[in-house]
mmCIF file of N, CA, C and O in Angstrom:
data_model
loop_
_atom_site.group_PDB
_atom_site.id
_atom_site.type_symbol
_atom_site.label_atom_id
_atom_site.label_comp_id
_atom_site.label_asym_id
_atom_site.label_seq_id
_atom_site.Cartn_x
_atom_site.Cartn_y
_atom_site.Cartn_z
ATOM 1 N N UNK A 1 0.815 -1.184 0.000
ATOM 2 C CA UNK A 1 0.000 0.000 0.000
ATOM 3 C C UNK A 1 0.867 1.260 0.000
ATOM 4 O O UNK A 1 0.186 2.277 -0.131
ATOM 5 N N UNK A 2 2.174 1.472 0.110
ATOM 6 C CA UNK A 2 2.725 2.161 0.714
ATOM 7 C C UNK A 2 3.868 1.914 1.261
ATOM 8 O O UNK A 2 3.956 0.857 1.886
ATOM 9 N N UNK A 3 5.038 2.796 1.184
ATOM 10 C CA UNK A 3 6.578 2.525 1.790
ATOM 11 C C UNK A 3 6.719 3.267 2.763
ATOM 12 O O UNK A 3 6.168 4.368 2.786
ATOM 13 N N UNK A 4 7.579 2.770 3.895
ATOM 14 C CA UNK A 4 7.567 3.078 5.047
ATOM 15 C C UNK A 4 8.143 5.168 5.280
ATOM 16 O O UNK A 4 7.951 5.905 6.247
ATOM 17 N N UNK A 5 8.764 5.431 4.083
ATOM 18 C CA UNK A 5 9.211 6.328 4.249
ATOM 19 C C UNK A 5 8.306 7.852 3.965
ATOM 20 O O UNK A 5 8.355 9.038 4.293
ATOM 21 N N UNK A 6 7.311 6.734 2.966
ATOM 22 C CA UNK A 6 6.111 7.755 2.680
ATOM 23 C C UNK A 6 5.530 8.049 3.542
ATOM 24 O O UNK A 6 5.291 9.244 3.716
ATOM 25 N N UNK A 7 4.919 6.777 4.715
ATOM 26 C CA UNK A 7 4.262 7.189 6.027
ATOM 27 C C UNK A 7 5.257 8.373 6.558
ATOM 28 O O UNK A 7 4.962 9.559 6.700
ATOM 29 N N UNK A 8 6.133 7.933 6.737
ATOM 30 C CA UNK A 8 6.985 9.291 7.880
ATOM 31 C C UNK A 8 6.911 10.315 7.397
ATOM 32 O O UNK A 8 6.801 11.320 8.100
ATOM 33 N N UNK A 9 6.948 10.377 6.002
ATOM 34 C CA UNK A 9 7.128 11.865 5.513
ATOM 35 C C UNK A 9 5.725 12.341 5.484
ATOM 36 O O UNK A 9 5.605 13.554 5.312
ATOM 37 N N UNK A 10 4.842 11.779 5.590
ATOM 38 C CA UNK A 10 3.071 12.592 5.474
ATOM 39 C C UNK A 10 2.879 12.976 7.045
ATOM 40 O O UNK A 10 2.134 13.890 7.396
ATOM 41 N N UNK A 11 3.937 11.855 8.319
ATOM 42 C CA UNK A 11 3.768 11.959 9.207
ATOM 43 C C UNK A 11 3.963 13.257 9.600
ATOM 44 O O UNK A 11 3.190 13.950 10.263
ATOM 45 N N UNK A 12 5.219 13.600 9.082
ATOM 46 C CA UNK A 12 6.054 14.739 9.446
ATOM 47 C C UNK A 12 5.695 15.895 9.393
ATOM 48 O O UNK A 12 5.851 16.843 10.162
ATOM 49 N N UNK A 13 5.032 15.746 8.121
ATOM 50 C CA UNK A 13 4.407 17.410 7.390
ATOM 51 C C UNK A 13 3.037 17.586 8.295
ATOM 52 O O UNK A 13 2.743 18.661 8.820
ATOM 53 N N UNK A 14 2.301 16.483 8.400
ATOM 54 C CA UNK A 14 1.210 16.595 9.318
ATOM 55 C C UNK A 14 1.327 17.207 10.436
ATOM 56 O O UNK A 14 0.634 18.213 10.592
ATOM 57 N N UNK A 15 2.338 16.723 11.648
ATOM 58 C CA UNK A 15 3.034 17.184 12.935
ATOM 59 C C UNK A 15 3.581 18.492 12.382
ATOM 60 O O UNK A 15 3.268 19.374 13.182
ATOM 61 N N UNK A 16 4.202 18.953 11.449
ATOM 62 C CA UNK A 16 5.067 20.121 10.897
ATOM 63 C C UNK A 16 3.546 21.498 11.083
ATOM 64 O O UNK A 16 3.632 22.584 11.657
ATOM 65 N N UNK A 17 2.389 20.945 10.420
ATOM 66 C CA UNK A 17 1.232 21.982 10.045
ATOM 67 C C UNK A 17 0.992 21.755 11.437
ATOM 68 O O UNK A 17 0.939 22.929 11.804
ATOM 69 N N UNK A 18 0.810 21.076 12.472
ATOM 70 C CA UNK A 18 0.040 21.178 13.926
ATOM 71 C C UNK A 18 -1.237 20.150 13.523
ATOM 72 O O UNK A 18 -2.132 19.995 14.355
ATOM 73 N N UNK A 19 -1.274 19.728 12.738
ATOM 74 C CA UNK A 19 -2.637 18.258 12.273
ATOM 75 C C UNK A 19 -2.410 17.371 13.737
ATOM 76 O O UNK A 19 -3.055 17.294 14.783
ATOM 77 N N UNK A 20 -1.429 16.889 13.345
ATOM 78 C CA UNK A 20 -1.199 15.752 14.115
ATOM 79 C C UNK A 20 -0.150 16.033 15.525
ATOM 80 O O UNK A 20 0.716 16.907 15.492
ATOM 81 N N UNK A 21 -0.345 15.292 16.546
ATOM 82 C CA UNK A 21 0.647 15.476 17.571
ATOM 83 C C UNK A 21 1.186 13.786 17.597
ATOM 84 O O UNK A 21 0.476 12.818 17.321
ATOM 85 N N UNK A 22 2.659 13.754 18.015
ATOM 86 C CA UNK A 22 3.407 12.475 17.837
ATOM 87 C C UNK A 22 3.946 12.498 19.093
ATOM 88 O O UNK A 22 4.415 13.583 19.434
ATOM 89 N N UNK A 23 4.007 11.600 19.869
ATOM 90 C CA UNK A 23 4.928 11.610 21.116
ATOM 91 C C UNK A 23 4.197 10.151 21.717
ATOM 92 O O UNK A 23 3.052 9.743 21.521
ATOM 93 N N UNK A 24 5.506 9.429 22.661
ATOM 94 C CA UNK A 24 5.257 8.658 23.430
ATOM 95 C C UNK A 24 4.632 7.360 22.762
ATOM 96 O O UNK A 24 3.687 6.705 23.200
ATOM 97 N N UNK A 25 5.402 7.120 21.549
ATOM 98 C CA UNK A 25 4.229 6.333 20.803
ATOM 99 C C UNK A 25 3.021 6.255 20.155
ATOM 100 O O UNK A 25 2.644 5.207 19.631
ATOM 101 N N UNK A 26 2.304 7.390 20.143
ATOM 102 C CA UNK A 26 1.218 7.707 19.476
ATOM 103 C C UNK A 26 0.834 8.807 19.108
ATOM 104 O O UNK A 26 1.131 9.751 19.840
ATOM 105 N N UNK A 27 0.207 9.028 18.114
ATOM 106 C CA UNK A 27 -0.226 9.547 17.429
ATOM 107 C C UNK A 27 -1.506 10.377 17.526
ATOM 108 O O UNK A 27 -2.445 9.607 17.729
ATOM 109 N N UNK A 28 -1.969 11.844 17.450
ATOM 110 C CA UNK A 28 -3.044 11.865 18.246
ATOM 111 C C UNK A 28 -3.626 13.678 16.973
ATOM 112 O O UNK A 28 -2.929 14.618 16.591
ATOM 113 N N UNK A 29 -5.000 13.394 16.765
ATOM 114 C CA UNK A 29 -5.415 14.578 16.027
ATOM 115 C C UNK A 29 -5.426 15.801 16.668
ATOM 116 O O UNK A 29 -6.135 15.759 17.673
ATOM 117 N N UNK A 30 -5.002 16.688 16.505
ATOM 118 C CA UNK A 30 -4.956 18.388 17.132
ATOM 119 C C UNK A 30 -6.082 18.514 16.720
ATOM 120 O O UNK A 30 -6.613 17.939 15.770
ATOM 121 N N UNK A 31 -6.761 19.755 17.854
ATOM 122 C CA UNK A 31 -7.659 20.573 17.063
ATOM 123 C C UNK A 31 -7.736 21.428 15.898
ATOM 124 O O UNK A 31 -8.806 21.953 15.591
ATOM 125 N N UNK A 32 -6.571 21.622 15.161
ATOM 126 C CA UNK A 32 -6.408 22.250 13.677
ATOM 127 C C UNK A 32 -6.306 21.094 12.948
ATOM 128 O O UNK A 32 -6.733 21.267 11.807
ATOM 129 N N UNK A 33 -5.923 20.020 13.149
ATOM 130 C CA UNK A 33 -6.142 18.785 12.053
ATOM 131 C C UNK A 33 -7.778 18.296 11.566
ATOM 132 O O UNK A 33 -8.138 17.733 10.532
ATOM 133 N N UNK A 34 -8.675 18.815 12.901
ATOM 134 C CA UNK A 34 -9.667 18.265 12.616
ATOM 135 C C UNK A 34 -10.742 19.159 12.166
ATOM 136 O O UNK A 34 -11.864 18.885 11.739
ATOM 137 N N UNK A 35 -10.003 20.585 12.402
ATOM 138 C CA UNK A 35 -10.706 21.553 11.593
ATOM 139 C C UNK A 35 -10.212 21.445 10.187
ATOM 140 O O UNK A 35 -10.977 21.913 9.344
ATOM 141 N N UNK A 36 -8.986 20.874 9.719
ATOM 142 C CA UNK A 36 -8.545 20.640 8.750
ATOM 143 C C UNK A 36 -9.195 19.663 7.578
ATOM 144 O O UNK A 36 -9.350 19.717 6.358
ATOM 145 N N UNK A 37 -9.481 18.753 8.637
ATOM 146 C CA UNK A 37 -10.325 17.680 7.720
ATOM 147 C C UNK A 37 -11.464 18.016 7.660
ATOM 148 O O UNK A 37 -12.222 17.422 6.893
ATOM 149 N N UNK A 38 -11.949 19.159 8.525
ATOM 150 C CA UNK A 38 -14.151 19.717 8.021
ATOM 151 C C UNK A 38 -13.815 20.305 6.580
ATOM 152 O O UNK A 38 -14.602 19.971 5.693
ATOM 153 N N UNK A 39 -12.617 21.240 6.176
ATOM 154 C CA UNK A 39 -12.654 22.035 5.663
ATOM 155 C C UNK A 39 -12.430 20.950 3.737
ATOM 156 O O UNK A 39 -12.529 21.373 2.586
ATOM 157 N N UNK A 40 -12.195 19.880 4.145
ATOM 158 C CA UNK A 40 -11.523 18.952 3.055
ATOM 159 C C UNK A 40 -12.509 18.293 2.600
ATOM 160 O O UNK A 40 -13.008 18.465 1.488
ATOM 161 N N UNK A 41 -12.863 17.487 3.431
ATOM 162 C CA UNK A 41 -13.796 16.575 3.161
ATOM 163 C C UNK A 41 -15.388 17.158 2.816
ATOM 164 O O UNK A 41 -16.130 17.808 3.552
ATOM 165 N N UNK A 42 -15.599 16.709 1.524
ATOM 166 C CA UNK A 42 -17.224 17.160 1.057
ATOM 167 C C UNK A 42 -18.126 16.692 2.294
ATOM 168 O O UNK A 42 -18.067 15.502 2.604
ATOM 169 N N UNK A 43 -19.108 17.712 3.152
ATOM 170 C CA UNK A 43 -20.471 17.453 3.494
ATOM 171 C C UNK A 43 -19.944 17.331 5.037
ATOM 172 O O UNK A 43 -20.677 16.763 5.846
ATOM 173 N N UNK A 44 -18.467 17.947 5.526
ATOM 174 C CA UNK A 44 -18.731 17.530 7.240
ATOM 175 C C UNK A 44 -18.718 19.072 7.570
ATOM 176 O O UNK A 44 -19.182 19.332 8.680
ATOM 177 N N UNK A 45 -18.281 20.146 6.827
ATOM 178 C CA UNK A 45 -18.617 20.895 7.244
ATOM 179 C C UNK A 45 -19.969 21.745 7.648
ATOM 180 O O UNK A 45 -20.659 21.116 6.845
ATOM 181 N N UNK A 46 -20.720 22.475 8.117
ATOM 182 C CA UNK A 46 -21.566 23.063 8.917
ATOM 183 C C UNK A 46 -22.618 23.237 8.044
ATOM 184 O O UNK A 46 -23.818 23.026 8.215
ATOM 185 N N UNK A 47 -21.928 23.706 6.949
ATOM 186 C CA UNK A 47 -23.032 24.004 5.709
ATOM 187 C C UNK A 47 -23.045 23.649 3.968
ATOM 188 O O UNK A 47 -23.347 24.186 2.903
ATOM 189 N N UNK A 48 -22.403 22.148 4.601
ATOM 190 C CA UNK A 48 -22.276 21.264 3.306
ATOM 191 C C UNK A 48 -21.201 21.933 1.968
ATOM 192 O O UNK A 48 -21.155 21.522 0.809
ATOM 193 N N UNK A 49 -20.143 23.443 2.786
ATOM 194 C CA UNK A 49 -19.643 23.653 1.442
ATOM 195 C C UNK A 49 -18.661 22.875 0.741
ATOM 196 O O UNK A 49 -18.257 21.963 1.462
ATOM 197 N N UNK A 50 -18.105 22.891 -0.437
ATOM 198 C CA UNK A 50 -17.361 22.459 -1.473
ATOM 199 C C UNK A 50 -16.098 21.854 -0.427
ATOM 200 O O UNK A 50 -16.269 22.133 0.760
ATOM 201 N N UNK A 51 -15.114 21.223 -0.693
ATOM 202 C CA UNK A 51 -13.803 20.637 -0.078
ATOM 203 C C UNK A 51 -12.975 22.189 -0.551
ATOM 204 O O UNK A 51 -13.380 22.839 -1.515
ATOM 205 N N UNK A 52 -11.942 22.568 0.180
ATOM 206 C CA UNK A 52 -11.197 23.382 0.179
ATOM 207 C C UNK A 52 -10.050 22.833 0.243
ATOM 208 O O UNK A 52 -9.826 22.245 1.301
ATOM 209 N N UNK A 53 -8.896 22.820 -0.863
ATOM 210 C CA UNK A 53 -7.697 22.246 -0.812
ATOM 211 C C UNK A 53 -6.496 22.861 0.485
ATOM 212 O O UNK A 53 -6.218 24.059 0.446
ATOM 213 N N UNK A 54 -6.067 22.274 1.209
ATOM 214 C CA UNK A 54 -4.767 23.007 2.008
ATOM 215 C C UNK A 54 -3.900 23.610 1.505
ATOM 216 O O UNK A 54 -4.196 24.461 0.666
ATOM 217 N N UNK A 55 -2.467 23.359 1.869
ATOM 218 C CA UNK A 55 -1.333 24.102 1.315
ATOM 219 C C UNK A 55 -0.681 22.916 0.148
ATOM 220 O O UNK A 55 -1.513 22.159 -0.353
ATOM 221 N N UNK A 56 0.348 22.807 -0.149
ATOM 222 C CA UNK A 56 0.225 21.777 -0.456
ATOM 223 C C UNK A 56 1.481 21.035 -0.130
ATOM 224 O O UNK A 56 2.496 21.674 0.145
ATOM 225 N N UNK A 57 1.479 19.472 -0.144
ATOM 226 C CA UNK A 57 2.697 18.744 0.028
ATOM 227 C C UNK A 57 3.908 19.523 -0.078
ATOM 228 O O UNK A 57 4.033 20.469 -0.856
ATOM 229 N N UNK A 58 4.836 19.095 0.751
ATOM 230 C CA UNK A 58 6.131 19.348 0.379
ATOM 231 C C UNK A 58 6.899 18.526 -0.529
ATOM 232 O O UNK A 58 6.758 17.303 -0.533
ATOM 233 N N UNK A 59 7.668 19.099 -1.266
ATOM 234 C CA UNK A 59 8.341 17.896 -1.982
ATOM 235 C C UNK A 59 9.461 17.106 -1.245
ATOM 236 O O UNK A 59 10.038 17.517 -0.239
ATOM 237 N N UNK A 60 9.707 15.870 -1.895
ATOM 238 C CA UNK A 60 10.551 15.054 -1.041
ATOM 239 C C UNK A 60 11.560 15.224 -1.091
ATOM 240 O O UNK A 60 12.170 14.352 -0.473
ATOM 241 N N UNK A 61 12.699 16.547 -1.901
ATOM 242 C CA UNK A 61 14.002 17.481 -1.625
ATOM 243 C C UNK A 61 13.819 18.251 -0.506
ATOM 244 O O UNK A 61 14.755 18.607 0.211
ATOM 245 N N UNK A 62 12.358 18.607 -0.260
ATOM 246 C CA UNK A 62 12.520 19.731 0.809
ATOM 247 C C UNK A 62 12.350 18.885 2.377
ATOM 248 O O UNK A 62 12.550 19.416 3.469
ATOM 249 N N UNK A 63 11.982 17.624 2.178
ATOM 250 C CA UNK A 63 11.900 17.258 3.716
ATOM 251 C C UNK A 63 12.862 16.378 3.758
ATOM 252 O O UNK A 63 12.909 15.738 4.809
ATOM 253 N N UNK A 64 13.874 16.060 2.734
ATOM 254 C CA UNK A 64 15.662 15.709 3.241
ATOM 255 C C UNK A 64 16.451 16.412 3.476
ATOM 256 O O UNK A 64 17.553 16.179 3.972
ATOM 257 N N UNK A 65 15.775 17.873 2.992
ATOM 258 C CA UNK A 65 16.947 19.064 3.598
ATOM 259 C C UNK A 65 16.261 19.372 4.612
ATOM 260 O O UNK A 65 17.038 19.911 5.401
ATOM 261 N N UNK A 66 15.204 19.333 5.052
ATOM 262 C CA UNK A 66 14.682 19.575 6.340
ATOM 263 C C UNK A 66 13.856 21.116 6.532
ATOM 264 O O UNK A 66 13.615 21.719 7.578
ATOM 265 N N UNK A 67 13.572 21.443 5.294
ATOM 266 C CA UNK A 67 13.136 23.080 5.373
ATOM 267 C C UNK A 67 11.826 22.696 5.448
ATOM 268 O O UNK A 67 10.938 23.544 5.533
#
């Protein structure tokens, strides 16, 4: 489904935006991740609008140099 390095790197950028919090072994949704996902996903927001795209991926030069 997927290579292990892809998980880390979606991990990363996720934890990087404040989506996700990582520590102690797990993994856990912030409250901006989950406002993140109303704003994405068709029909969870308040008043059924359109999906709104985020920022976008980083490329995979910019998260081996670490910027």
């Amino acid at each position: 489904m997927g290579r292990a390095s892809d998980f880390d790197a979606a991990l990363e950028y996720a934890v990087s935006l404040g989506w996700l919090w990582s520590g102690f072994g797990r993994i856990r949704l912030t409250a901006p991740g989950d406002e993140e996902m109303q704003t994405i996903w068709l029909g969870r927001g308040a008043r059924n609008e359109p999906p709104r795209h985020g920022p976008p991926a980083p490329s995979s030069t910019a998260l081996k140099s670490g910027a």
